[in-house]
């Protein structure tokens, strides 16, 4: 089967579906926020509304990501305008983030260009050669209790105020983006006061944590793929190096199908509203392995890329040096006496 030809049949954009997804998500975003603020003292109304708001925020982020790939609306101009409008609500300045993400697609699975990824991954060899300070920093960085909450707070509230490559791809756009965010927050405070600000901040933070959790799982799971040129295979990197999460139809819908990241990386022109059908219509013999929620949670314990085993592995236990040290010990025991 020609997989590239197959995926191209799902690349047709439809402005009706795009508008329904785009404006419908905005409607849920504002409605959920309004309900959460108005019923702030009724926890059983405020909490569910806040969770819905958080997922709507994640969905807006994914839709902005689609506009960066020109894969949501039918024309480039429509996608560019939609992406810029989304920008203050996703906290991601559109032009710079679009260019950074396109670099990520260009270098996915490439051990020589890990700076383009959202989550940094060390190899086992690098871990073994690292000093204790570097190991301690990396351990903290990859700890889920640090990576998810602090990663969300840092990324969305601090780092995106001046993302990497800002001077390269458009400092003025980032400055204007930040000004618009301040104006929107000022408007929210004027309408809803401190309560509104706290509810917006708290559930935006929850949305950020959901986003970081998904971003981690997109390329950090046991059977992912990394390699170096000239052996790097871009097709394998796209399909095997990107995850397919199986959390159910409703979760896919809630996050605009970004869970089907393998097919997206193989062909980024597929609109999010066609990804699920494209994925589930694959013949069984080439359908990718799907990662359930339990395996996804366990994947948070995988920290290092083992180039010998070609898989993501946990930190070596205790003072063990991992597979390289084991292999060296086996070699020594086989030497003639």
Tab-separated table of N, CA and C in Angstrom, residues 46-105:
chain	number	residue	atom	x	y	z
A	46	UNK	N	-18.779	24.842	39.196
A	46	UNK	CA	-17.540	25.524	38.815
A	46	UNK	C	-16.473	24.563	38.323
A	47	UNK	N	-16.282	23.443	39.047
A	47	UNK	CA	-15.209	22.522	38.678
A	47	UNK	C	-15.433	21.869	37.309
A	48	UNK	N	-16.595	21.287	37.025
A	48	UNK	CA	-16.791	20.708	35.688
A	48	UNK	C	-16.668	21.752	34.575
A	49	UNK	N	-17.230	22.951	34.822
A	49	UNK	CA	-17.123	24.002	33.812
A	49	UNK	C	-15.658	24.385	33.593
A	50	UNK	N	-14.878	24.422	34.667
A	50	UNK	CA	-13.467	24.748	34.542
A	50	UNK	C	-12.689	23.697	33.769
A	51	UNK	N	-13.019	22.429	33.999
A	51	UNK	CA	-12.346	21.354	33.262
A	51	UNK	C	-12.681	21.440	31.771
A	52	UNK	N	-13.960	21.714	31.469
A	52	UNK	CA	-14.358	21.882	30.066
A	52	UNK	C	-13.591	23.055	29.448
A	53	UNK	N	-13.473	24.141	30.189
A	53	UNK	CA	-12.695	25.296	29.718
A	53	UNK	C	-11.253	24.901	29.428
A	54	UNK	N	-10.646	24.112	30.328
A	54	UNK	CA	-9.253	23.697	30.149
A	54	UNK	C	-9.085	22.882	28.865
A	55	UNK	N	-9.997	21.951	28.622
A	55	UNK	CA	-9.906	21.159	27.400
A	55	UNK	C	-10.183	22.010	26.162
A	56	UNK	N	-11.083	22.972	26.274
A	56	UNK	CA	-11.331	23.875	25.145
A	56	UNK	C	-10.074	24.685	24.834
A	57	UNK	N	-9.336	25.078	25.880
A	57	UNK	CA	-8.084	25.804	25.668
A	57	UNK	C	-7.063	24.929	24.939
A	58	UNK	N	-6.987	23.660	25.337
A	58	UNK	CA	-6.092	22.728	24.643
A	58	UNK	C	-6.514	22.586	23.183
A	59	UNK	N	-7.801	22.487	22.955
A	59	UNK	CA	-8.316	22.326	21.593
A	59	UNK	C	-7.993	23.557	20.737
A	60	UNK	N	-8.120	24.745	21.304
A	60	UNK	CA	-7.750	25.953	20.577
A	60	UNK	C	-6.275	25.920	20.192
A	61	UNK	N	-5.436	25.422	21.098
A	61	UNK	CA	-4.001	25.320	20.820
A	61	UNK	C	-3.751	24.379	19.638
A	62	UNK	N	-4.463	23.259	19.618
A	62	UNK	CA	-4.297	22.298	18.524
A	62	UNK	C	-4.784	22.902	17.211
A	63	UNK	N	-5.885	23.632	17.261
A	63	UNK	CA	-6.387	24.262	16.041
A	63	UNK	C	-5.400	25.310	15.526
A	64	UNK	N	-4.761	26.040	16.436
A	64	UNK	CA	-3.736	26.987	15.999
A	64	UNK	C	-2.565	26.245	15.348
A	65	UNK	N	-2.217	25.134	15.937
A	65	UNK	CA	-1.172	24.279	15.365
A	65	UNK	C	-1.549	23.863	13.939
A	66	UNK	N	-2.822	23.536	13.711
A	66	UNK	CA	-3.281	23.165	12.366
A	66	UNK	C	-3.184	24.335	11.399
A	67	UNK	N	-3.531	25.531	11.862
A	67	UNK	CA	-3.428	26.679	10.965
A	67	UNK	C	-1.983	26.919	10.547
A	68	UNK	N	-1.045	26.615	11.437
A	68	UNK	CA	0.369	26.752	11.092
A	68	UNK	C	0.800	25.801	9.995
A	69	UNK	N	0.118	24.659	9.895
A	69	UNK	CA	0.385	23.699	8.822
A	69	UNK	C	-0.494	23.951	7.592
A	70	UNK	N	-1.292	25.009	7.627
A	70	UNK	CA	-2.237	25.316	6.540
A	70	UNK	C	-3.212	24.165	6.329
A	71	UNK	N	-3.610	23.529	7.422
A	71	UNK	CA	-4.425	22.321	7.296
A	71	UNK	C	-5.792	22.421	7.964
A	72	UNK	N	-6.211	23.633	8.312
A	72	UNK	CA	-7.532	23.772	8.926
A	72	UNK	C	-8.537	24.328	7.915
A	73	UNK	N	-8.279	25.549	7.438
A	73	UNK	CA	-9.155	26.175	6.444
A	73	UNK	C	-8.609	25.948	5.039
A	74	UNK	N	-9.358	26.387	4.048
A	74	UNK	CA	-9.041	26.054	2.662
A	74	UNK	C	-7.908	26.892	2.069
A	75	UNK	N	-7.754	28.135	2.523
A	75	UNK	CA	-6.738	28.998	1.930
A	75	UNK	C	-5.682	29.387	2.953
A	76	UNK	N	-4.531	29.785	2.456
A	76	UNK	CA	-3.446	30.225	3.338
A	76	UNK	C	-3.864	31.457	4.142
A	77	UNK	N	-4.512	32.415	3.488
A	77	UNK	CA	-4.913	33.631	4.181
A	77	UNK	C	-5.872	33.316	5.325
A	78	UNK	N	-6.824	32.439	5.081
A	78	UNK	CA	-7.771	32.067	6.136
A	78	UNK	C	-7.052	31.415	7.313
A	79	UNK	N	-6.107	30.544	7.027
A	79	UNK	CA	-5.351	29.891	8.100
A	79	UNK	C	-4.488	30.888	8.865
A	80	UNK	N	-3.841	31.806	8.157
A	80	UNK	CA	-2.989	32.782	8.821
A	80	UNK	C	-3.817	33.687	9.738
A	81	UNK	N	-4.938	34.176	9.242
A	81	UNK	CA	-5.787	35.033	10.064
A	81	UNK	C	-6.316	34.278	11.284
A	82	UNK	N	-6.788	33.053	11.059
A	82	UNK	CA	-7.303	32.249	12.166
A	82	UNK	C	-6.221	31.984	13.203
A	83	UNK	N	-5.006	31.721	12.753
A	83	UNK	CA	-3.904	31.461	13.674
A	83	UNK	C	-3.566	32.666	14.531
A	84	UNK	N	-3.559	33.848	13.927
A	84	UNK	CA	-3.255	35.066	14.686
A	84	UNK	C	-4.368	35.381	15.690
A	85	UNK	N	-5.617	35.163	15.321
A	85	UNK	CA	-6.724	35.406	16.244
A	85	UNK	C	-6.643	34.462	17.440
A	86	UNK	N	-6.249	33.219	17.207
A	86	UNK	CA	-6.130	32.238	18.286
A	86	UNK	C	-4.991	32.564	19.248
A	87	UNK	N	-3.988	33.247	18.741
A	87	UNK	CA	-2.740	33.431	19.467
A	87	UNK	C	-2.889	33.918	20.909
A	88	UNK	N	-3.670	34.976	21.200
A	88	UNK	CA	-3.755	35.433	22.595
A	88	UNK	C	-4.436	34.434	23.524
A	89	UNK	N	-5.273	33.569	22.972
A	89	UNK	CA	-5.999	32.604	23.801
A	89	UNK	C	-5.190	31.331	24.048
A	90	UNK	N	-4.227	31.054	23.183
A	90	UNK	CA	-3.367	29.884	23.354
A	90	UNK	C	-2.051	30.255	24.035
A	91	UNK	N	-1.785	31.575	24.141
A	91	UNK	CA	-0.541	32.096	24.719
A	91	UNK	C	0.670	31.795	23.827
A	92	UNK	N	0.451	31.370	22.611
A	92	UNK	CA	1.535	31.017	21.692
A	92	UNK	C	1.562	32.004	20.526
A	93	UNK	N	2.574	32.877	20.441
A	93	UNK	CA	2.656	33.822	19.322
A	93	UNK	C	2.750	33.075	17.994
A	94	UNK	N	1.822	33.353	17.103
A	94	UNK	CA	1.567	32.484	15.961
A	94	UNK	C	2.773	32.285	15.048
A	95	UNK	N	3.332	33.347	14.523
A	95	UNK	CA	4.356	33.203	13.486
A	95	UNK	C	5.593	32.487	14.004
A	96	UNK	N	6.082	32.894	15.153
A	96	UNK	CA	7.294	32.264	15.703
A	96	UNK	C	7.035	30.808	16.044
A	97	UNK	N	5.896	30.519	16.669
A	97	UNK	CA	5.606	29.140	17.037
A	97	UNK	C	5.382	28.271	15.798
A	98	UNK	N	4.797	28.850	14.758
A	98	UNK	CA	4.615	28.101	13.511
A	98	UNK	C	5.966	27.692	12.943
A	99	UNK	N	6.895	28.628	12.876
A	99	UNK	CA	8.211	28.330	12.316
A	99	UNK	C	8.980	27.335	13.188
A	100	UNK	N	8.906	27.506	14.502
A	100	UNK	CA	9.579	26.561	15.397
A	100	UNK	C	9.008	25.152	15.247
A	101	UNK	N	7.689	25.065	15.111
A	101	UNK	CA	7.066	23.749	14.988
A	101	UNK	C	7.400	23.097	13.646
A	102	UNK	N	7.511	23.889	12.598
A	102	UNK	CA	7.911	23.324	11.317
A	102	UNK	C	9.331	22.769	11.381
A	103	UNK	N	10.203	23.418	12.157
A	103	UNK	CA	11.545	22.875	12.365
A	103	UNK	C	11.473	21.545	13.115
A	104	UNK	N	10.583	21.466	14.080
A	104	UNK	CA	10.388	20.218	14.811
A	104	UNK	C	10.011	19.092	13.848
A	105	UNK	N	9.102	19.363	12.920
A	105	UNK	CA	8.708	18.350	11.940
A	105	UNK	C	9.900	17.953	11.064
